[in-house]
Amino acid sequence: MKVGVLSGGGDAPGINAVIRAVVRKGIVHYGFEMVGIRDGWRGLLENQTFPLTLESISGILPKGGSILGTSRTNPFKRKNGPQKIFRNVERLGLDAVVVIGGDDTLTVAYKLYEKGLSCVGVPKTIDNDLWGTDYTFGFNTAVSIATEALDRLHSTAEAHHRVIIVEVMGRHAGWIALEAGIAGGADAILIPEIPFDIDEVCKYIKARRERGITFSIIVVAEGAKPKGGKEIVYSKKVDEFGHIKLGGVGYYVAKEIEKRTGIETRVVVLGHLQRGGSPSAFDRVLATRYGVAAIDLVKKKKFGRMVALKGNKIVSVPLREVVSRRKTADLKLYELASVFFG
Ligand code: F6P
């Protein structure tokens, strides 16, 4: 069999670990020919590929980013996009494609599968908001990075008696804010799932001061919105999947806090630091398990499915189910986190 591999959407630590596992098992155990597709769906639209050999995957396990490159290209937004993809798949002689991606990339995979593309999905996003799996790879690393940032910010906030707002990624789901907030001892956590009340946040800050603690750390997900208000956007320009670029909610929250309490407040936006660099050991193991399971699905010709983690088992779920829903943050866990607010 000749098998293509692509990674699409925002990168996440562990993509290379998936590629390594897919290629290693594909070549050594199944005798497949493996092909790297550059920059997500763009590579299939523009016929940009290269051979993936055992040499090309050597040493990539701990590396961040993607040796394939990635992009937010949506073939359904390009003239004759799907037709071009099918033409190139035929030209290249690909029997199957392993698609490493989040909601957008896997939605394209599902639509193309419906049109006849033999593909399997691997769940990737630091946001952890993909339906059908307990964890996406990349999330654990992002949480560790955000937690380390919270630990570091505690000492400077305390020394200056300040409030520090830490804005983390999480467009539709507050998983990173929630787990890093719990791990890093946040005094309030604001997530997209629950519109926030700025007066309540100020109450938490004041309550701490009344107890003699003169600093506060507040974590806010980029997609969090004030009660009765809208998400704060960085730019109204939308990408090919219709997403607006979020960013700035941290500054909004900081200004409102200063206005209402007079307490000096600073903002740290973690941004792409959460996506860059080496994956955690957890993500390397998860990505490796996903990669092996994905190429096993290809061997069994079980297409139109995504590998997933359920408890401690790797299973597979239909792409149809994955792309029709979103896994938002666990509100029971939020309730637990709120025990430590203020
Ligand atoms: O989709 C994952 C994500 O990390 C979101 O949380 C964030 O809004 C987005 O990517 C940022 O993407 P870009 O790299 O295109 O700015």
XYZ file of N, CA and C in Angstrom, residues 105-337:
699
model
N -9.629 20.277 10.310
C -8.927 19.352 9.408
C -9.684 18.029 9.307
N -10.225 17.572 10.424
C -10.945 16.288 10.406
C -12.330 16.420 9.776
N -12.911 17.625 9.827
C -14.186 17.837 9.127
C -13.959 17.695 7.617
N -12.852 18.246 7.140
C -12.511 18.091 5.721
C -12.293 16.608 5.420
N -11.565 15.913 6.309
C -11.303 14.476 6.105
C -12.626 13.715 5.997
N -13.556 14.046 6.882
C -14.854 13.355 6.874
C -15.610 13.606 5.561
N -15.618 14.906 5.131
C -16.346 15.234 3.889
C -15.709 14.523 2.693
N -14.373 14.442 2.685
C -13.697 13.770 1.574
C -13.900 12.255 1.653
N -13.962 11.755 2.871
C -14.233 10.313 3.065
C -15.603 9.968 2.469
N -16.560 10.857 2.742
C -17.922 10.663 2.194
C -17.912 10.641 0.665
N -16.921 11.352 0.090
C -16.827 11.400 -1.376
C -15.937 10.278 -1.914
N -15.372 9.458 -1.000
C -14.601 8.300 -1.469
C -13.135 8.244 -1.071
N -12.635 9.235 -0.293
C -11.220 9.186 0.120
C -11.030 8.179 1.261
N -10.051 7.299 1.118
C -9.747 6.338 2.190
C -8.831 7.024 3.196
N -9.383 7.434 4.331
C -8.550 8.158 5.295
C -8.894 7.764 6.722
N -7.926 7.981 7.630
C -8.170 7.802 9.065
C -7.682 9.067 9.767
N -8.250 9.392 10.921
C -7.913 10.622 11.639
C -7.142 10.360 12.926
N -6.304 11.343 13.287
C -5.590 11.318 14.576
C -5.906 12.628 15.292
N -6.435 12.576 16.527
C -6.910 13.790 17.202
C -5.801 14.665 17.774
N -5.649 15.836 17.199
C -4.595 16.778 17.577
C -5.178 18.140 17.897
N -4.976 18.669 19.060
C -5.193 20.081 19.355
C -4.831 20.332 20.810
N -4.145 21.443 21.041
C -3.810 21.760 22.442
C -5.083 22.111 23.202
N -6.165 22.470 22.480
C -7.403 22.896 23.148
C -8.177 21.741 23.795
N -7.899 20.493 23.378
C -8.557 19.288 23.905
C -10.075 19.301 23.708
N -10.539 19.974 22.655
C -11.990 20.127 22.508
C -12.607 19.189 21.462
N -11.857 18.147 21.066
C -12.406 17.215 20.069
C -13.288 16.174 20.728
N -14.443 16.019 20.161
C -15.387 15.011 20.643
C -14.853 13.595 20.344
N -15.167 12.655 21.225
C -14.864 11.251 20.905
C -13.604 10.712 21.537
N -12.790 11.591 22.100
C -11.569 11.131 22.758
C -11.433 11.811 24.121
N -10.881 11.100 25.096
C -10.692 11.721 26.415
C -9.643 12.833 26.329
N -8.578 12.559 25.579
C -7.513 13.564 25.413
C -7.006 13.611 23.983
N -6.764 14.818 23.512
C -6.041 15.000 22.257
C -4.568 15.122 22.644
N -3.649 14.756 21.738
C -2.250 14.965 22.104
C -1.928 16.464 21.947
N -0.979 16.943 22.733
C -0.613 18.372 22.709
C -1.179 19.107 23.898
N -2.322 18.645 24.384
C -2.995 19.318 25.495
C -2.155 19.239 26.776
N -1.645 18.053 27.067
C -0.876 17.878 28.309
C 0.342 18.814 28.335
N 1.016 18.946 27.192
C 2.190 19.832 27.130
C 1.760 21.284 27.361
N 0.672 21.691 26.704
C 0.194 23.074 26.838
C -0.158 23.384 28.298
N -0.787 22.428 28.961
C -1.163 22.627 30.367
C 0.103 22.760 31.230
N 1.105 21.943 30.939
C 2.361 22.016 31.712
C 3.026 23.376 31.538
N 3.030 23.866 30.296
C 3.664 25.170 30.022
C 2.903 26.274 30.765
N 1.583 26.237 30.678
C 0.766 27.272 31.340
C 0.927 27.175 32.866
N 1.044 25.961 33.379
C 1.203 25.788 34.830
C 2.536 26.367 35.293
N 3.577 26.104 34.502
C 4.891 26.649 34.882
C 4.844 28.178 34.888
N 4.143 28.736 33.891
C 4.008 30.196 33.829
C 3.287 30.708 35.082
N 2.231 30.014 35.496
C 1.477 30.450 36.690
C 2.373 30.390 37.934
N 3.159 29.326 38.042
C 4.077 29.211 39.182
C 5.025 30.413 39.221
N 5.591 30.738 38.059
C 6.546 31.849 37.999
C 5.868 33.187 38.297
N 4.654 33.348 37.806
C 3.977 34.642 37.972
C 3.560 34.882 39.420
N 3.391 33.817 40.185
C 3.026 33.971 41.598
C 4.029 34.862 42.346
N 5.330 34.586 42.142
C 6.311 35.319 42.958
C 6.365 36.798 42.590
N 6.266 37.104 41.311
C 6.330 38.533 40.938
C 5.031 39.256 41.335
N 3.895 38.551 41.208
C 2.624 39.170 41.628
C 2.666 39.471 43.132
N 3.216 38.533 43.889
C 3.272 38.683 45.347
C 4.205 39.837 45.730
N 5.374 39.894 45.073
C 6.347 40.943 45.407
C 5.775 42.337 45.156
N 4.968 42.476 44.105
C 4.430 43.797 43.741
C 3.011 44.035 44.247
N 2.450 43.055 44.923
C 1.057 43.156 45.421
C 0.089 43.436 44.274
N 0.297 42.735 43.173
C -0.498 42.988 41.967
C -1.495 41.868 41.688
N -2.397 42.196 40.783
C -3.218 41.154 40.155
C -2.536 40.853 38.821
N -2.363 39.581 38.509
C -1.854 39.241 37.168
C -2.892 38.366 36.466
N -3.220 38.809 35.249
C -4.176 38.064 34.414
C -3.353 37.258 33.415
N -3.599 35.970 33.342
C -2.872 35.130 32.393
C -3.864 34.639 31.340
N -3.672 35.122 30.103
C -4.568 34.703 29.008
C -3.978 33.471 28.319
N -4.770 32.415 28.257
C -4.301 31.173 27.621
C -5.168 30.873 26.397
N -4.734 29.903 25.576
C -5.527 29.545 24.397
C -6.768 28.750 24.804
N -7.674 28.606 23.876
C -8.938 27.928 24.151
C -10.041 28.752 23.539
N -10.275 28.448 22.268
C -11.211 29.257 21.482
C -12.656 28.997 21.904
N -13.036 27.717 21.926
C -14.419 27.376 22.259
C -14.532 26.644 23.576
N -13.403 26.149 24.076
C -13.431 25.324 25.286
C -12.320 25.772 26.233
N -12.627 25.723 27.520
C -11.686 26.253 28.520
C -10.816 25.212 29.192
N -10.521 24.114 28.473
C -9.754 23.025 29.099
C -8.395 23.472 29.633
N -7.649 24.226 28.818
C -6.292 24.618 29.249
C -6.405 25.524 30.475
N -7.310 26.518 30.404
C -7.493 27.444 31.536
C -7.866 26.665 32.794
N -8.760 25.714 32.628
C -9.271 24.972 33.772
C -8.187 24.110 34.420
N -7.527 23.284 33.611
C -6.533 22.374 34.206
C -5.281 23.116 34.671
N -4.809 24.087 33.884
C -3.630 24.850 34.331
C -4.006 25.686 35.548
N -5.243 26.195 35.545
C -5.703 27.009 36.678
C -5.738 26.208 37.972
N -6.180 24.963 37.880
C -6.201 24.101 39.078
C -4.759 23.768 39.491
N -3.958 23.352 38.484
C -2.578 22.938 38.792
C -1.742 24.107 39.310
N -2.027 25.309 38.809
C -1.220 26.474 39.179
C -1.853 27.325 40.266
N -2.936 26.862 40.878
C -3.540 27.565 42.012
C -4.116 28.936 41.655
N -4.878 29.007 40.564
C -5.459 30.301 40.160
C -6.548 30.740 41.145
N -6.671 32.055 41.304
C -7.679 32.602 42.236
C -9.028 32.823 41.552
N -9.046 32.707 40.236
C -10.292 32.682 39.452
C -9.931 32.151 38.073
N -10.870 31.455 37.456
C -10.645 30.900 36.115
C -11.852 31.279 35.259
N -11.574 31.922 34.124
C -12.673 32.357 33.255
C -12.613 31.554 31.950
N -13.716 30.879 31.638
C -13.719 29.977 30.470
C -14.893 30.321 29.531
N -14.767 29.929 28.254
C -15.827 30.259 27.295
C -17.179 29.658 27.654
N -17.180 28.535 28.361
C -18.440 27.832 28.665
C -19.313 28.603 29.640
N -18.693 29.459 30.484
C -19.473 30.177 31.509
C -19.154 31.680 31.415
N -20.058 32.482 30.838
C -19.800 33.926 30.763
C -19.494 34.480 32.159
N -18.490 35.354 32.242
C -18.043 35.802 33.574
C -18.664 37.127 33.991
N -18.727 37.295 35.313
C -19.237 38.530 35.905
C -18.035 39.226 36.537
N -17.666 40.364 35.986
C -16.434 41.033 36.424
C -16.517 41.462 37.901
N -17.732 41.782 38.353
C -17.875 42.168 39.772
C -17.567 40.992 40.697
N -17.924 39.799 40.240
C -17.621 38.603 41.040
C -16.105 38.389 41.101
N -15.440 38.604 39.986
C -13.982 38.461 39.953
C -13.358 39.459 40.937
N -13.867 40.693 40.931
C -13.348 41.726 41.851
C -13.593 41.313 43.306
N -14.727 40.651 43.531
C -15.038 40.185 44.897
C -13.972 39.197 45.386
N -13.556 38.290 44.489
C -12.517 37.315 44.850
C -11.215 38.034 45.224
N -10.892 39.054 44.429
C -9.631 39.783 44.653
C -9.684 40.494 46.009
N -10.826 41.124 46.281
C -10.971 41.877 47.542
C -10.968 40.931 48.740
N -11.631 39.772 48.564
C -11.706 38.810 49.674
C -10.307 38.376 50.093
N -9.427 38.167 49.094
C -8.049 37.773 49.425
C -7.348 38.887 50.188
N -7.546 40.114 49.736
C -6.878 41.258 50.396
C -7.364 41.375 51.835
N -8.664 41.120 52.038
C -9.191 41.188 53.415
C -8.543 40.122 54.307
N -8.141 39.016 53.671
C -7.454 37.968 54.451
C -5.956 38.241 54.552
N -5.509 39.351 54.004
C -4.104 39.733 54.106
C -3.226 39.218 52.977
N -3.861 38.643 51.926
C -3.054 38.169 50.789
C -3.158 39.230 49.695
N -2.017 39.852 49.392
C -2.095 41.061 48.566
C -1.777 40.827 47.084
N -2.011 39.635 46.610
C -1.851 39.410 45.162
C -2.893 38.396 44.702
N -3.173 38.417 43.397
C -4.113 37.443 42.825
C -3.643 37.048 41.433
N -3.883 35.780 41.108
C -3.575 35.291 39.759
C -4.893 34.812 39.140
N -5.206 35.380 37.973
C -6.468 35.019 37.311
C -6.173 34.456 35.919
N -6.730 33.291 35.633
C -6.510 32.676 34.318
C -7.751 32.892 33.468
N -7.528 33.344 32.233
C -8.666 33.557 31.341
C -8.382 32.906 29.989
N -9.351 32.129 29.521
C -9.228 31.522 28.187
C -9.557 32.581 27.148
N -8.870 32.541 26.014
C -9.047 33.588 24.992
C -10.503 33.718 24.516
N -11.274 32.630 24.636
C -12.662 32.665 24.157
C -13.672 33.032 25.238
N -13.199 33.379 26.440
C -14.131 33.737 27.531
C -14.814 35.062 27.208
N -16.088 35.183 27.614
C -16.788 36.445 27.330
C -17.521 36.931 28.578
N -17.658 38.263 28.702
C -18.399 38.790 29.850
C -19.887 38.476 29.720
N -20.554 38.353 30.856
C -22.007 38.101 30.846
C -22.699 39.136 29.979
N -23.539 38.696 29.090
C -24.286 39.618 28.229
C -23.440 40.224 27.129
N -22.133 39.880 27.073
C -21.262 40.461 26.048
C -20.795 39.427 25.046
N -19.817 39.831 24.249
C -19.322 38.951 23.180
C -17.861 38.631 23.412
N -17.340 37.633 22.642
C -15.907 37.336 22.700
C -15.129 38.576 22.274
N -13.925 38.721 22.813
C -13.088 39.864 22.442
C -12.218 39.414 21.263
N -12.299 40.142 20.158
C -11.546 39.701 18.989
C -10.356 40.602 18.704
N -9.305 39.980 18.184
C -8.077 40.692 17.852
C -8.219 41.315 16.470
N -8.849 40.532 15.573
C -9.087 41.049 14.222
C -10.335 40.364 13.668
N -11.101 41.109 12.886
C -12.368 40.564 12.373
C -12.161 39.660 11.165
N -10.897 39.634 10.658
C -10.601 38.796 9.490
C -10.829 37.337 9.829
N -11.526 36.614 8.964
C -11.755 35.194 9.264
C -10.837 34.309 8.410
N -10.491 33.131 8.960
C -9.678 32.202 8.179
C -10.598 31.368 7.275
N -10.022 30.377 6.562
C -10.815 29.611 5.588
C -11.872 28.725 6.238
N -11.815 28.623 7.570
C -12.833 27.833 8.262
C -13.830 28.749 8.983
N -13.710 30.051 8.710
C -14.660 31.011 9.266
C -14.342 31.442 10.695
N -13.102 31.161 11.184
C -12.758 31.560 12.554
C -12.186 32.971 12.595
N -12.709 33.733 13.549
C -12.175 35.076 13.818
C -10.956 34.900 14.698
N -9.970 35.808 14.603
C -8.787 35.701 15.458
C -9.103 36.308 16.824
N -9.111 35.456 17.835
C -9.414 35.928 19.185
C -8.159 36.501 19.837
N -8.353 37.181 20.953
C -7.208 37.725 21.696
C -7.572 39.056 22.281
N -7.147 39.300 23.502
C -7.368 40.608 24.118
C -8.288 40.573 25.315
N -8.905 39.416 25.593
C -9.825 39.369 26.733
C -9.074 39.636 28.044
N -7.796 39.229 28.094
C -6.978 39.475 29.296
C -6.887 40.967 29.587
N -6.666 41.762 28.533
C -6.555 43.227 28.716
C -7.900 43.822 29.131
N -8.962 43.298 28.561
C -10.305 43.772 28.924
C -10.533 43.549 30.418
N -10.235 42.319 30.869
C -10.455 41.969 32.278
C -9.580 42.853 33.181
N -8.317 43.026 32.793
C -7.381 43.822 33.611
C -7.884 45.254 33.774
N -8.319 45.859 32.662
C -8.797 47.260 32.712
C -10.002 47.382 33.636
N -10.928 46.433 33.496
C -12.148 46.478 34.321
C -11.804 46.318 35.800
N -10.840 45.456 36.103
C -10.446 45.243 37.509
C -9.822 46.520 38.072
N -8.907 47.118 37.301
C -8.245 48.355 37.775
C -9.267 49.459 37.999
N -10.217 49.544 37.046
C -11.252 50.582 37.124
C -12.093 50.395 38.391
N -12.450 49.157 38.675
C -13.369 48.894 39.802
C -12.681 48.837 41.155
N -11.390 48.390 41.186
C -10.738 48.189 42.497
C -9.579 49.145 42.750
N -9.030 49.719 41.695
C -7.859 50.585 41.839
C -6.580 49.780 42.093
N -6.658 48.473 42.006
C -5.470 47.637 42.251
C -4.676 47.463 40.954
N -3.357 47.648 41.090
C -2.493 47.544 39.915
C -2.578 46.125 39.324
N -2.820 46.069 38.010
C -3.061 44.775 37.359
C -2.203 44.665 36.099
N -1.638 43.500 35.874
C -0.812 43.252 34.686
C -1.364 42.061 33.905
N -0.988 41.996 32.633
C -1.503 40.930 31.762
C -0.339 40.167 31.118
N -0.460 38.859 31.091
C 0.503 38.027 30.361
C -0.300 37.167 29.386
N 0.017 37.300 28.097
C -0.659 36.467 27.089
C 0.309 35.363 26.680
N -0.021 34.119 27.006
C 0.930 33.026 26.729
C 0.999 32.668 25.248
N -0.103 32.815 24.535
C -0.120 32.625 23.077
C 0.557 31.351 22.598
N 1.373 31.499 21.555
C 1.940 30.326 20.881
C 3.043 29.635 21.663
N 3.455 30.220 22.788
C 4.391 29.498 23.675
C 3.786 28.157 24.065
N 2.432 28.130 24.149
C 1.736 26.906 24.554
C 1.779 25.824 23.486
N 2.077 26.222 22.263
C 2.085 25.252 21.164
C 3.493 24.832 20.754
N 4.493 25.690 21.076
C 5.840 25.432 20.583
C 6.621 24.468 21.461
N 7.698 23.935 20.899
C 8.663 23.155 21.674
C 8.300 21.698 21.853
N 9.126 21.073 22.676
C 9.100 19.622 22.857
C 7.836 19.127 23.578
N 7.268 18.005 23.129
C 6.103 17.450 23.843
C 6.490 16.832 25.183
N 5.546 16.825 26.115
C 5.760 16.170 27.413
C 5.859 14.657 27.192
N 6.326 13.946 28.208
C 6.414 12.483 28.108
C 5.021 11.895 27.850
N 4.007 12.442 28.543
C 2.629 11.959 28.359
C 2.217 12.084 26.890
N 2.476 13.267 26.302
C 2.074 13.470 24.903
C 2.880 12.604 23.939
N 4.161 12.360 24.259
C 4.957 11.491 23.376
C 4.380 10.084 23.372
N 3.973 9.614 24.549
C 3.422 8.258 24.640
C 2.064 8.202 23.929
N 1.206 9.207 24.211
C -0.126 9.227 23.601
C -0.024 9.316 22.073
N 0.835 10.222 21.597
C 0.995 10.411 20.148
C 1.520 9.134 19.507
N 2.432 8.448 20.182
C 2.983 7.198 19.650
C 1.885 6.128 19.575
N 1.071 6.050 20.622
C -0.030 5.068 20.614
C -1.024 5.397 19.491
N -1.331 6.694 19.331
C -2.248 7.112 18.267
C -1.688 6.757 16.885
N -0.393 7.016 16.688
C 0.226 6.768 15.375
C 0.166 5.294 15.008
N 0.519 4.443 15.973
C 0.498 2.997 15.724
C -0.940 2.540 15.431
N -1.892 3.040 16.223
C -3.292 2.642 16.030
C -3.813 3.123 14.673
N -3.366 4.302 14.237
C -3.838 4.854 12.960
C -3.378 3.987 11.789
N -2.115 3.576 11.822
C -1.631 2.773 10.682
C -2.226 1.355 10.747
N -2.547 0.902 11.971
C -3.256 -0.388 12.096
C -4.645 -0.295 11.443
N -5.318 0.839 11.625
C -6.632 1.036 10.987
C -6.505 0.999 9.470
N -5.429 1.638 8.969
C -5.194 1.644 7.519
C -5.021 0.208 7.028
N -4.177 -0.556 7.749
C -3.923 -1.955 7.348
C -5.235 -2.747 7.288
N -6.107 -2.473 8.288
C -7.396 -3.201 8.330
C -8.445 -2.587 7.399
N -8.054 -1.492 6.710
C -8.958 -0.770 5.799
C -10.216 -0.275 6.524
N -10.016 0.132 7.789
C -11.152 0.698 8.544
C -11.101 2.211 8.385
N -11.623 2.686 7.262
C -11.512 4.113 6.957
C -12.691 4.914 7.520
N -12.528 6.248 7.515
C -13.606 7.106 8.019
C -13.680 7.095 9.537
N -12.591 6.682 10.190
C -12.582 6.609 11.653
C -11.423 7.423 12.218
N -11.534 7.785 13.499
C -10.451 8.508 14.198
C -9.999 7.664 15.378
N -8.694 7.560 15.597
C -8.219 6.864 16.794
C -8.526 7.752 18.002
N -8.755 7.131 19.151
C -9.193 7.909 20.315
C -8.731 7.222 21.589
N -8.668 8.008 22.669
C -8.338 7.442 23.983
C -9.618 7.393 24.803
N -9.947 6.202 25.306
C -11.120 6.060 26.186
C -10.618 5.371 27.442
N -10.588 6.093 28.558
C -9.966 5.543 29.760
C -8.496 5.375 29.455
N -7.980 4.142 29.589
C -6.577 3.955 29.201
C -6.440 3.114 27.934
N -7.524 3.008 27.192
C -7.496 2.165 25.982
C -7.553 3.024 24.717
N -6.823 2.575 23.713
C -6.934 3.238 22.411
C -8.022 2.505 21.621
N -8.986 3.293 21.162
C -10.107 2.734 20.396
C -10.220 3.537 19.096
N -11.279 3.307 18.338
C -11.522 4.197 17.197
C -13.001 4.549 17.149
N -13.283 5.753 16.662
C -14.667 6.243 16.602
C -14.927 6.790 15.191
N -16.189 6.757 14.724
C -16.456 7.274 13.372
C -16.198 8.797 13.300
N -15.559 9.237 12.232
C -15.307 10.677 12.042
C -16.626 11.454 12.062
N -17.675 10.816 11.573
C -19.002 11.459 11.528
C -19.413 11.972 12.905
N -19.167 11.135 13.939
C -19.541 11.538 15.307
C -18.635 12.656 15.824
N -17.350 12.562 15.475
C -16.366 13.518 15.982
C -16.670 14.934 15.499
N -17.002 15.041 14.202
C -17.105 16.379 13.624
C -18.458 17.049 13.853
N -19.400 16.299 14.384
C -20.711 16.927 14.575
C -20.875 17.511 15.978
N -19.870 17.304 16.838
C -19.988 17.807 18.210
C -18.698 18.453 18.686
N -18.739 19.040 19.872
C -17.517 19.610 20.466
C -17.452 19.190 21.923
N -16.239 18.878 22.392
C -16.087 18.477 23.793
C -15.708 19.707 24.619
N -16.695 20.294 25.247
C -16.420 21.474 26.060
C -15.907 21.054 27.442
N -15.408 22.033 28.196
C -14.767 21.727 29.479
C -15.755 21.101 30.464
N -15.227 20.261 31.334
C -16.015 19.527 32.317
C -16.474 20.492 33.427
N -17.776 20.718 33.496
C -18.279 21.716 34.454
C -18.194 21.218 35.899
N -18.127 19.921 36.090
C -17.921 19.365 37.444
C -16.510 19.728 37.928
N -15.576 19.655 36.979
C -14.188 20.018 37.311
C -14.104 21.525 37.605
N -14.923 22.297 36.879
C -14.950 23.748 37.121
C -15.476 24.042 38.528
N -16.475 23.287 38.910
C -17.051 23.444 40.257
C -15.978 23.183 41.318
N -15.197 22.132 41.058
C -14.096 21.806 41.976
C -13.083 22.959 42.019
N -12.737 23.466 40.835
C -11.752 24.562 40.760
C -12.252 25.773 41.548
